[in-house]
Every structure is written in C-alpha cells, then in structure tokens.
C-alpha cells in the first residue's frame, strides 16, 4: 500500500506570557536544545519525506533563523503567524502545495511526540480523514456554579493532544471560514465544518510546555531519555 504524503504545520506563534522570561517559550532550551528544534526534529525523524512548515510571530522570524543555525535542526520553512492560532494554522495551510494527502498540525511546544504516536495518528487519519490523539483523564474534576460545586464523572472525558492530522481537502475546506471563539484547536474547526473526528491513543509523556514547572518536567524527561539511550531524542 502506498504511503500517504504528509505535510506538517508546527504552530509556534505564542508569546509565552505564562512562561515569563525575555523570549517566547518555544525558544527555551531543554537539554541544551530549543524546544521548537526538538519538535521539528521529532517530526523529521518520524516522517523524513515530509515538508515541515513552522509558523512564528513576525517579530521572531529573523531571530529564529539566526538562533536555529546554532543547532542541528531539520530542514523547514518559516511563515508568519496570525492574530489567533486559527489564523496561524491557515497561514501554514496556504504555504503548502496541493501535492499532499494529509496535513498534520502540531504545537511547537510539544516536543515529545514519539515516532509511534505520530505514525499511529497518521494511520488513523489516512483511514478516517480526521484523527486526534487523546488520553484518559486521571484527575478528579468539579463543576463550579456560583458558590456551589459538585463532582463530575470523568469516565467519558479525554485530554486532547497534538498532532492533529487530517486529509488535506478536509482541513483546507474547514479553514475556509471565519474565526469563531469556540475554535480552540484544529479538530474544533474541522468538526464545525461537519466532519467527524476519530480518536486514537495518545501518550501521557506528550506534554505541552507552557509553564516554568513544565520546563522542569521536560528537563527531567530529556535526562531520562538520555539514560535510556536517547531513542526518542
């Protein structure tokens, strides 16, 4: 069976306000490498034939080109982001040719997606048209209503991750619309267009780095992987 042609959009348009510091979080170092570089390289390792498009804030494009030259980073194209994540993804889509079957969208600050997770989601998207990785909720949750609260059943809940992968025509058509506040990820945009979303197995280690505590956890994960031989580095 012929393998689908996959293009990858890595969205790194955040300002990193929750992280603090002088630079956005995607440029922070873990294990001596920028988070964004690790994310790019993870996808190049899993999908070596894929074109990778990185979406960055306009004011950091020149910085990244200079900064990334100091590290071993897989070949990628950089395009300018937009006002919301929605607009950034749309800019990434517009930078791609029509000669792709699937488009994967990944958070720039989610550098630990394993090869197995990426390929599993690709296979699910190839079969079903729209696929997202999820994991079961392990914490307890309460619904707050005014000054009252009550426990809610966590059994049907899932935590949504990236990469979110879609048949190229489905994603292009979904993004041919106006931004809405309820668009929190690509799946919500595609679902709004009337398409069904298929779920596949995610990984708890596939963390999104958004706070200083996340950065500490990421450093520990890198050290752990190095001790195991660096198979996922």
XYZ file of N, CA and C in Angstrom:
699
model
N 0.837 -1.197 0.000
C 0.000 0.000 0.000
C 0.877 1.255 0.000
N 0.561 2.196 -0.894
C 1.344 3.423 -0.998
C 1.145 4.295 0.238
N 2.256 4.811 0.762
C 2.190 5.644 1.958
C 1.643 7.023 1.610
N 0.801 7.584 2.484
C 0.267 8.924 2.201
C 1.360 9.979 2.273
N 1.217 11.016 1.461
C 2.135 12.156 1.507
C 1.649 13.093 2.611
N 2.520 13.316 3.583
C 2.131 14.107 4.765
C 2.939 15.399 4.821
N 2.250 16.504 5.054
C 2.901 17.778 5.344
C 2.639 18.116 6.807
N 3.563 18.829 7.413
C 3.478 19.127 8.845
C 3.497 20.645 9.058
N 2.516 21.126 9.812
C 2.489 22.526 10.234
C 2.764 22.566 11.724
N 3.835 23.222 12.117
C 4.172 23.369 13.535
C 3.857 24.791 13.947
N 2.890 24.928 14.844
C 2.406 26.248 15.239
C 3.169 26.709 16.476
N 3.960 27.758 16.296
C 4.771 28.293 17.393
C 4.597 29.800 17.450
N 3.339 30.218 17.458
C 3.051 31.648 17.401
C 2.798 32.299 18.744
N 2.978 31.545 19.833
C 2.664 32.076 21.159
C 3.682 33.081 21.660
N 3.231 33.930 22.566
C 4.111 34.940 23.169
C 4.802 34.433 24.418
N 4.303 33.320 24.983
C 4.938 32.729 26.159
C 4.733 33.511 27.433
N 3.607 34.202 27.567
C 3.376 35.036 28.749
C 3.336 34.225 30.037
N 2.773 33.010 29.965
C 2.691 32.189 31.176
C 4.049 31.668 31.611
N 4.971 31.579 30.659
C 6.304 31.097 30.983
C 7.143 32.185 31.621
N 6.924 33.439 31.230
C 7.781 34.524 31.684
C 9.083 34.510 30.904
N 9.973 35.408 31.231
C 11.252 35.451 30.535
C 11.221 36.389 29.357
N 12.386 36.614 28.780
C 12.516 37.600 27.713
C 12.043 37.073 26.367
N 12.089 35.759 26.158
C 11.732 35.177 24.876
C 10.524 34.253 25.011
N 9.777 34.076 23.917
C 8.673 33.111 23.940
C 9.160 31.709 24.276
N 8.282 30.921 24.866
C 8.645 29.610 25.410
C 9.204 28.641 24.373
N 8.781 28.790 23.101
C 9.248 27.848 22.087
C 10.755 27.911 21.851
N 11.381 29.008 22.308
C 12.824 29.162 22.143
C 13.614 28.752 23.390
N 12.910 28.391 24.457
C 13.588 27.951 25.677
C 14.364 26.676 25.412
N 15.476 26.511 26.141
C 16.310 25.325 25.957
C 15.915 24.218 26.928
N 15.859 22.990 26.420
C 15.756 21.802 27.271
C 16.828 20.836 26.778
N 17.650 20.374 27.697
C 18.752 19.517 27.298
C 19.687 20.182 26.305
N 19.797 21.510 26.396
C 20.716 22.238 25.526
C 20.196 22.532 24.133
N 18.924 22.223 23.870
C 18.344 22.485 22.555
C 17.034 23.252 22.701
N 16.705 24.133 21.747
C 15.416 24.828 21.804
C 14.250 23.844 21.715
N 13.205 24.126 22.461
C 12.005 23.287 22.404
C 11.532 23.129 20.963
N 11.480 24.235 20.235
C 10.988 24.196 18.861
C 11.849 23.288 17.983
N 13.159 23.323 18.174
C 14.053 22.459 17.397
C 13.735 20.990 17.658
N 13.494 20.640 18.922
C 13.171 19.251 19.255
C 11.855 18.823 18.604
N 10.881 19.729 18.557
C 9.599 19.411 17.931
C 9.781 19.172 16.433
N 10.514 20.048 15.779
C 10.785 19.889 14.346
C 11.478 18.560 14.081
N 12.503 18.280 14.859
C 13.300 17.074 14.626
C 12.504 15.795 14.886
N 11.578 15.845 15.846
C 10.745 14.665 16.125
C 9.920 14.295 14.895
N 9.404 15.300 14.200
C 8.587 15.016 13.020
C 9.442 14.626 11.824
N 10.611 15.206 11.711
C 11.504 14.800 10.632
C 11.930 13.343 10.812
N 12.157 12.944 12.051
C 12.550 11.563 12.331
C 11.426 10.592 11.990
N 10.197 10.962 12.333
C 9.056 10.078 12.085
C 8.623 10.093 10.624
N 8.713 11.283 9.990
C 8.217 11.464 8.630
C 9.290 12.162 7.794
N 10.390 11.476 7.494
C 11.543 12.130 6.871
C 11.270 12.733 5.497
N 10.242 12.273 4.796
C 9.951 12.799 3.463
C 8.992 13.994 3.487
N 8.525 14.356 4.659
C 7.504 15.399 4.762
C 8.092 16.802 4.736
N 7.330 17.709 4.153
C 7.684 19.120 4.238
C 7.193 19.646 5.589
N 8.032 20.408 6.271
C 7.684 20.964 7.579
C 7.610 22.484 7.468
N 6.470 23.037 7.850
C 6.262 24.483 7.867
C 6.110 24.927 9.313
N 6.919 25.873 9.739
C 6.855 26.410 11.101
C 6.235 27.805 11.047
N 5.228 28.017 11.874
C 4.545 29.308 11.917
C 5.001 30.066 13.159
N 5.565 31.247 12.951
C 6.139 32.046 14.034
C 5.583 33.465 14.019
N 5.620 34.144 15.185
C 5.283 35.573 15.184
C 6.239 36.317 14.254
N 5.742 37.291 13.530
C 6.556 38.007 12.546
C 7.827 38.569 13.157
N 7.722 39.065 14.401
C 8.866 39.725 15.028
C 9.964 38.764 15.461
N 9.697 37.447 15.391
C 10.709 36.477 15.812
C 11.229 35.608 14.664
N 10.806 35.862 13.443
C 11.259 35.042 12.322
C 12.757 35.195 12.098
N 13.243 36.427 12.046
C 14.682 36.648 11.833
C 15.486 36.075 13.002
N 14.970 36.254 14.225
C 15.656 35.707 15.403
C 15.795 34.192 15.277
N 14.706 33.516 14.913
C 14.744 32.061 14.841
C 15.716 31.582 13.767
N 15.735 32.221 12.629
C 16.645 31.802 11.564
C 18.092 31.887 12.031
N 18.417 32.919 12.800
C 19.765 33.070 13.329
C 20.031 32.083 14.465
N 19.069 31.975 15.378
C 19.209 31.127 16.557
C 19.290 29.653 16.166
N 18.422 29.217 15.263
C 18.360 27.798 14.898
C 19.616 27.350 14.155
N 20.325 28.292 13.554
C 21.556 27.944 12.828
C 22.640 27.418 13.764
N 22.479 27.641 15.069
C 23.458 27.174 16.051
C 23.236 25.714 16.452
N 22.135 25.136 15.984
C 21.771 23.783 16.391
C 21.526 22.919 15.153
N 21.450 21.621 15.368
C 21.098 20.705 14.281
C 19.574 20.615 14.209
N 19.020 21.331 13.254
C 17.566 21.378 13.093
C 17.226 20.928 11.675
N 16.254 20.034 11.557
C 15.850 19.532 10.247
C 15.345 20.671 9.363
N 15.442 20.478 8.070
C 15.016 21.488 7.102
C 13.541 21.838 7.299
N 13.241 23.118 7.283
C 11.864 23.573 7.445
C 11.689 24.948 6.826
N 10.448 25.285 6.550
C 10.090 26.604 6.033
C 9.416 27.390 7.147
N 9.677 28.684 7.203
C 9.070 29.537 8.226
C 8.089 30.498 7.567
N 6.877 30.592 8.136
C 5.892 31.563 7.671
C 5.386 32.368 8.863
N 4.805 33.497 8.543
C 4.332 34.425 9.581
C 3.002 33.980 10.160
N 2.868 34.084 11.485
C 1.633 33.731 12.159
C 0.586 34.817 12.050
N -0.575 34.549 12.647
C -1.679 35.495 12.605
C -2.136 35.905 13.989
N -3.255 36.578 14.052
C -3.747 37.130 15.319
C -4.100 36.030 16.314
N -4.789 34.999 15.857
C -5.167 33.857 16.680
C -4.508 32.591 16.112
N -4.527 31.528 16.912
C -3.988 30.254 16.416
C -4.651 29.857 15.109
N -5.939 30.085 14.998
C -6.698 29.792 13.788
C -6.038 30.426 12.564
N -5.688 31.700 12.675
C -5.096 32.408 11.540
C -3.685 31.893 11.247
N -2.967 31.491 12.292
C -1.630 30.949 12.096
C -1.679 29.628 11.327
N -2.607 28.753 11.713
C -2.745 27.482 11.001
C -3.146 27.731 9.552
N -4.054 28.663 9.352
C -4.484 28.960 7.974
C -3.310 29.460 7.132
N -2.446 30.289 7.721
C -1.251 30.731 7.003
C -0.347 29.552 6.660
N -0.251 28.600 7.597
C 0.545 27.407 7.331
C -0.027 26.577 6.197
N -1.339 26.425 6.187
C -2.002 25.670 5.115
C -1.737 26.326 3.759
N -1.824 27.640 3.716
C -1.630 28.361 2.456
C -0.202 28.224 1.931
N 0.742 27.893 2.823
C 2.138 27.736 2.402
C 2.417 26.363 1.802
N 1.432 25.461 1.865
C 1.622 24.106 1.368
C 1.123 23.964 -0.069
N 1.749 23.076 -0.809
C 1.278 22.779 -2.154
C 0.076 21.853 -2.072
N -0.551 21.627 -3.218
C -1.696 20.722 -3.265
C -1.271 19.258 -3.304
N 0.029 19.010 -3.428
C 0.519 17.641 -3.613
C 0.755 16.928 -2.287
N -0.207 17.022 -1.380
C -0.138 16.300 -0.110
C -1.474 15.627 0.146
N -1.417 14.484 0.807
C -2.639 13.748 1.140
C -3.155 14.103 2.529
N -2.219 14.248 3.480
C -2.574 14.535 4.865
C -1.807 15.761 5.346
N -2.423 16.521 6.247
C -1.756 17.648 6.895
C -1.808 17.431 8.402
N -0.635 17.413 9.027
C -0.531 17.283 10.484
C -0.279 18.661 11.077
N -0.958 18.958 12.164
C -0.753 20.224 12.867
C -0.283 19.908 14.279
N 0.853 20.485 14.649
C 1.481 20.184 15.936
C 1.784 21.465 16.699
N 1.595 21.433 18.022
C 2.013 22.537 18.884
C 3.534 22.618 18.883
N 4.068 23.808 18.698
C 5.515 23.977 18.698
C 6.166 23.640 20.025
N 5.392 23.722 21.109
C 5.936 23.460 22.444
C 5.502 22.089 22.969
N 5.308 21.159 22.033
C 5.007 19.771 22.404
C 6.085 18.898 21.750
N 7.293 18.874 22.345
C 8.448 18.272 21.671
C 8.630 16.770 21.853
N 7.755 16.123 22.639
C 7.987 14.725 22.978
C 7.030 13.755 22.306
N 6.381 14.167 21.229
C 5.547 13.219 20.485
C 6.453 12.137 19.910
N 6.190 10.900 20.255
C 7.061 9.810 19.807
C 6.778 9.465 18.346
N 7.721 8.764 17.750
C 7.546 8.293 16.373
C 6.307 7.413 16.276
N 6.116 6.558 17.275
C 4.967 5.657 17.263
C 3.650 6.434 17.319
N 3.593 7.468 18.146
C 2.373 8.282 18.246
C 2.089 8.981 16.924
N 3.117 9.564 16.323
C 2.930 10.275 15.061
C 2.426 9.329 13.978
N 3.076 8.173 13.842
C 2.681 7.225 12.802
C 1.303 6.617 13.074
N 0.978 6.426 14.336
C -0.349 5.906 14.697
C -1.441 6.896 14.293
N -1.181 8.177 14.521
C -2.172 9.197 14.173
C -2.267 9.366 12.660
N -1.143 9.259 11.967
C -1.146 9.293 10.501
C -2.022 8.162 9.955
N -1.841 6.961 10.482
C -2.612 5.808 10.005
C -4.099 5.994 10.255
N -4.434 6.534 11.417
C -5.843 6.764 11.753
C -6.457 7.813 10.831
N -5.701 8.874 10.542
C -6.196 9.928 9.653
C -6.332 9.413 8.224
N -5.387 8.586 7.787
C -5.451 8.028 6.436
C -6.700 7.173 6.259
N -7.095 6.499 7.331
C -8.269 5.619 7.265
C -9.577 6.381 7.429
N -9.563 7.406 8.316
C -10.825 8.040 8.705
C -10.974 9.495 8.270
N -9.898 10.127 7.839
C -9.991 11.500 7.350
C -9.654 12.564 8.359
N -9.862 12.284 9.632
C -9.576 13.272 10.681
C -9.276 12.527 11.973
N -8.069 12.728 12.524
C -7.670 11.962 13.706
C -6.936 12.837 14.704
N -7.235 12.627 15.979
C -6.543 13.347 17.045
C -6.182 12.367 18.157
N -4.998 12.525 18.770
C -4.626 11.653 19.895
C -5.226 12.179 21.195
N -5.683 11.262 22.024
C -6.265 11.639 23.313
C -5.795 10.664 24.385
N -5.849 11.115 25.645
C -5.576 10.243 26.786
C -6.705 10.394 27.797
N -6.871 9.375 28.624
C -7.919 9.411 29.642
C -7.564 10.411 30.735
N -8.591 10.998 31.308
C -8.422 11.912 32.434
C -8.095 11.105 33.680
N -7.090 11.531 34.430
C -6.732 10.803 35.651
C -7.010 11.611 36.915
N -7.224 12.918 36.783
C -7.569 13.745 37.941
C -9.076 13.731 38.168
N -9.485 14.223 39.325
C -10.902 14.435 39.594
C -11.260 15.868 39.209
N -12.519 16.075 38.782
C -12.972 17.396 38.353
C -14.259 17.770 39.066
N -14.395 19.061 39.343
C -15.612 19.579 39.937
C -16.167 20.686 39.056
N -17.491 20.719 38.932
C -18.189 21.778 38.213
C -18.556 22.873 39.198
N -18.128 24.097 38.907
C -18.407 25.231 39.787
C -19.569 26.030 39.211
N -20.583 26.242 40.035
C -21.753 27.031 39.645
C -22.038 28.035 40.753
N -21.608 29.277 40.529
C -21.741 30.291 41.568
C -20.845 29.949 42.742
N -21.430 29.832 43.928
C -20.657 29.468 45.116
C -20.743 27.980 45.421
N -21.452 27.240 44.587
C -21.602 25.800 44.775
C -20.706 25.049 43.792
N -20.411 23.800 44.117
C -19.661 22.946 43.199
C -20.079 21.504 43.407
N -19.875 20.687 42.372
C -20.168 19.273 42.506
C -19.224 18.478 41.611
N -18.974 17.250 42.007
C -18.079 16.376 41.259
C -18.730 16.010 39.934
N -17.925 15.841 38.891
C -18.451 15.377 37.615
C -17.770 14.060 37.248
N -18.478 13.255 36.514
C -17.970 11.943 36.108
C -16.848 12.138 35.083
N -15.664 11.653 35.403
C -14.536 11.821 34.487
C -14.443 10.708 33.436
N -15.268 9.659 33.590
C -15.170 8.496 32.712
C -15.238 8.849 31.221
N -16.187 9.730 30.794
C -16.267 9.993 29.354
C -15.304 11.084 28.870
N -14.531 11.683 29.780
C -13.658 12.796 29.401
C -12.333 12.303 28.831
N -11.801 13.064 27.888
C -10.489 12.779 27.311
C -9.700 14.089 27.189
N -8.393 13.990 27.400
C -7.498 15.123 27.207
C -7.003 15.077 25.766
N -7.153 16.175 25.062
C -6.808 16.240 23.643
C -5.359 16.695 23.477
N -4.637 16.031 22.586
C -3.248 16.372 22.303
C -3.075 16.720 20.823
N -1.853 16.978 20.448
C -1.473 17.069 19.049
C -0.315 16.099 18.835
N -0.038 15.633 17.605
C -0.510 16.190 16.338
C -1.951 15.816 16.026
N -2.662 16.767 15.440
C -3.982 16.506 14.895
C -3.800 16.439 13.378
N -4.266 15.353 12.789
C -3.943 15.072 11.388
C -5.228 14.871 10.582
N -5.246 15.458 9.386
C -6.462 15.477 8.580
C -6.144 15.249 7.104
N -7.097 14.668 6.404
C -6.998 14.644 4.951
C -6.904 16.089 4.476
N -5.979 16.367 3.577
C -5.725 17.745 3.167
C -6.987 18.472 2.685
N -7.837 17.860 1.832
C -9.046 18.576 1.391
C -9.980 18.928 2.543
N -10.049 18.045 3.554
C -10.915 18.306 4.706
C -10.422 19.514 5.488
N -9.118 19.573 5.761
C -8.585 20.684 6.551
C -8.660 21.993 5.774
N -8.341 21.949 4.481
C -8.412 23.175 3.675
C -9.837 23.723 3.651
N -10.809 22.842 3.444
C -12.210 23.284 3.393
C -12.668 23.829 4.740
N -12.236 23.179 5.831
C -12.652 23.612 7.170
C -12.153 25.014 7.485
N -10.924 25.318 7.041
C -10.353 26.623 7.340
C -10.794 27.719 6.369
N -11.640 27.365 5.433
C -12.214 28.365 4.534
C -13.473 28.948 5.171
N -13.293 29.514 6.344
C -14.393 30.087 7.116
C -13.845 31.229 7.952
N -14.695 31.880 8.702
C -14.268 32.967 9.580
C -13.973 32.428 10.973
N -13.089 33.095 11.684
C -12.722 32.680 13.035
C -13.920 32.779 13.977
N -14.025 31.801 14.861
C -15.032 31.791 15.916
C -14.332 31.519 17.245
N -14.844 32.094 18.323
C -14.205 31.974 19.634
C -14.127 30.528 20.106
N -15.038 29.685 19.658
C -15.047 28.289 20.118
C -14.017 27.424 19.388
N -13.281 27.994 18.455
C -12.221 27.252 17.777
C -10.983 27.212 18.667
N -10.863 26.159 19.456
C -9.723 26.040 20.379
C -8.601 25.169 19.825
N -8.907 24.380 18.815
C -7.889 23.554 18.157
C -8.371 23.249 16.750
N -7.593 22.486 16.010
C -7.955 22.191 14.624
C -9.168 21.271 14.548
N -9.262 20.350 15.487
C -10.407 19.447 15.491
C -11.719 20.211 15.637
N -11.720 21.267 16.443
C -12.950 22.045 16.619
C -13.338 22.772 15.333
N -12.338 23.193 14.554
C -12.610 23.839 13.267
C -13.176 22.818 12.282
N -12.541 21.660 12.223
C -12.982 20.609 11.300
C -14.359 20.095 11.687
N -14.591 19.927 12.970
C -15.900 19.455 13.439
C -16.996 20.456 13.098
N -16.682 21.745 13.208
C -17.655 22.794 12.865
C -18.057 22.711 11.392
N -17.120 22.238 10.568
C -17.413 22.124 9.132
C -18.289 20.921 8.808
N -18.560 20.082 9.815
C -19.447 18.947 9.619
C -18.764 17.601 9.551
N -17.443 17.576 9.699
C -16.709 16.323 9.627
C -16.645 15.636 10.991
N -16.541 14.325 10.966
C -16.418 13.543 12.190
C -14.948 13.406 12.567
N -14.665 13.483 13.857
C -13.301 13.365 14.372
C -13.101 11.975 14.961
N -12.049 11.295 14.527
C -11.710 9.988 15.089
C -10.629 10.151 16.149
N -10.752 9.387 17.223
C -9.796 9.454 18.321
C -8.824 8.283 18.231
N -7.556 8.566 18.527
C -6.575 7.490 18.629
C -5.817 7.649 19.944
N -5.047 6.651 20.275
C -4.373 6.628 21.570
C -3.223 7.633 21.626
N -3.284 8.546 22.592
C -2.199 9.494 22.806
C -1.201 8.943 23.808
N -0.353 9.818 24.321
C 0.671 9.423 25.286
C 0.760 10.482 26.381
N 0.779 10.030 27.631
C 0.878 10.981 28.741
C 2.202 11.740 28.704
N 3.212 11.154 28.096
C 4.511 11.826 28.009
C 4.537 12.930 26.958
N 3.501 13.016 26.150
C 3.415 14.001 25.071
C 2.930 15.341 25.640
N 3.754 15.925 26.511
C 3.331 17.105 27.259
C 3.488 18.383 26.437
N 2.654 19.361 26.780
C 2.749 20.704 26.198
C 3.423 21.605 27.231
N 4.505 22.249 26.838
C 5.295 23.046 27.779
C 4.790 24.485 27.774
N 4.102 24.873 28.841
C 3.515 26.214 28.904
C 3.890 26.987 30.159
N 4.403 26.325 31.179
C 4.730 26.997 32.443
C 6.160 26.644 32.856
N 6.742 27.400 33.795
C 8.080 27.041 34.300
C 8.138 25.640 34.874
N 7.077 25.185 35.524
C 7.058 23.816 36.054
C 7.138 22.793 34.922
N 6.438 23.067 33.805
C 6.508 22.170 32.653
C 7.940 22.070 32.132
N 8.647 23.199 32.181
C 10.025 23.225 31.701
C 10.913 22.322 32.559
N 10.688 22.331 33.863
C 11.447 21.460 34.762
C 11.149 19.990 34.473
N 9.876 19.676 34.241
C 9.490 18.301 33.916
C 10.138 17.864 32.606
N 10.179 18.784 31.631
C 10.784 18.470 30.337
C 12.276 18.178 30.474
N 12.956 18.947 31.315
C 14.386 18.705 31.544
C 14.607 17.309 32.125
N 13.768 16.931 33.064
C 13.878 15.598 33.663
C 13.601 14.507 32.626
N 12.643 14.761 31.746
C 12.326 13.772 30.708
C 13.506 13.594 29.751
N 14.140 14.696 29.374
C 15.307 14.609 28.486
C 16.412 13.785 29.145
N 16.667 14.048 30.420
C 17.700 13.296 31.133
C 17.347 11.814 31.202
N 16.056 11.515 31.408
C 15.606 10.125 31.456
C 15.812 9.439 30.111
N 15.492 10.138 29.027
C 15.671 9.569 27.698
C 17.152 9.344 27.388
N 17.978 10.268 27.848
C 19.408 10.114 27.631
C 19.936 8.865 28.342
N 19.423 8.598 29.544
C 19.845 7.418 30.281
C 19.396 6.133 29.603
N 18.254 6.216 28.870
C 17.732 5.049 28.158
C 18.409 4.850 26.810
N 19.290 5.768 26.449
C 19.953 5.629 25.158
C 19.531 6.624 24.121
N 18.590 7.520 24.505
C 18.198 8.602 23.609
C 17.386 8.174 22.406
N 16.640 7.067 22.515
C 15.918 6.581 21.341
C 14.858 7.547 20.856
N 14.314 8.407 21.730
C 13.280 9.339 21.316
C 13.787 10.794 21.262
N 15.095 10.985 21.403
C 15.613 12.338 21.391
C 15.753 12.863 19.968
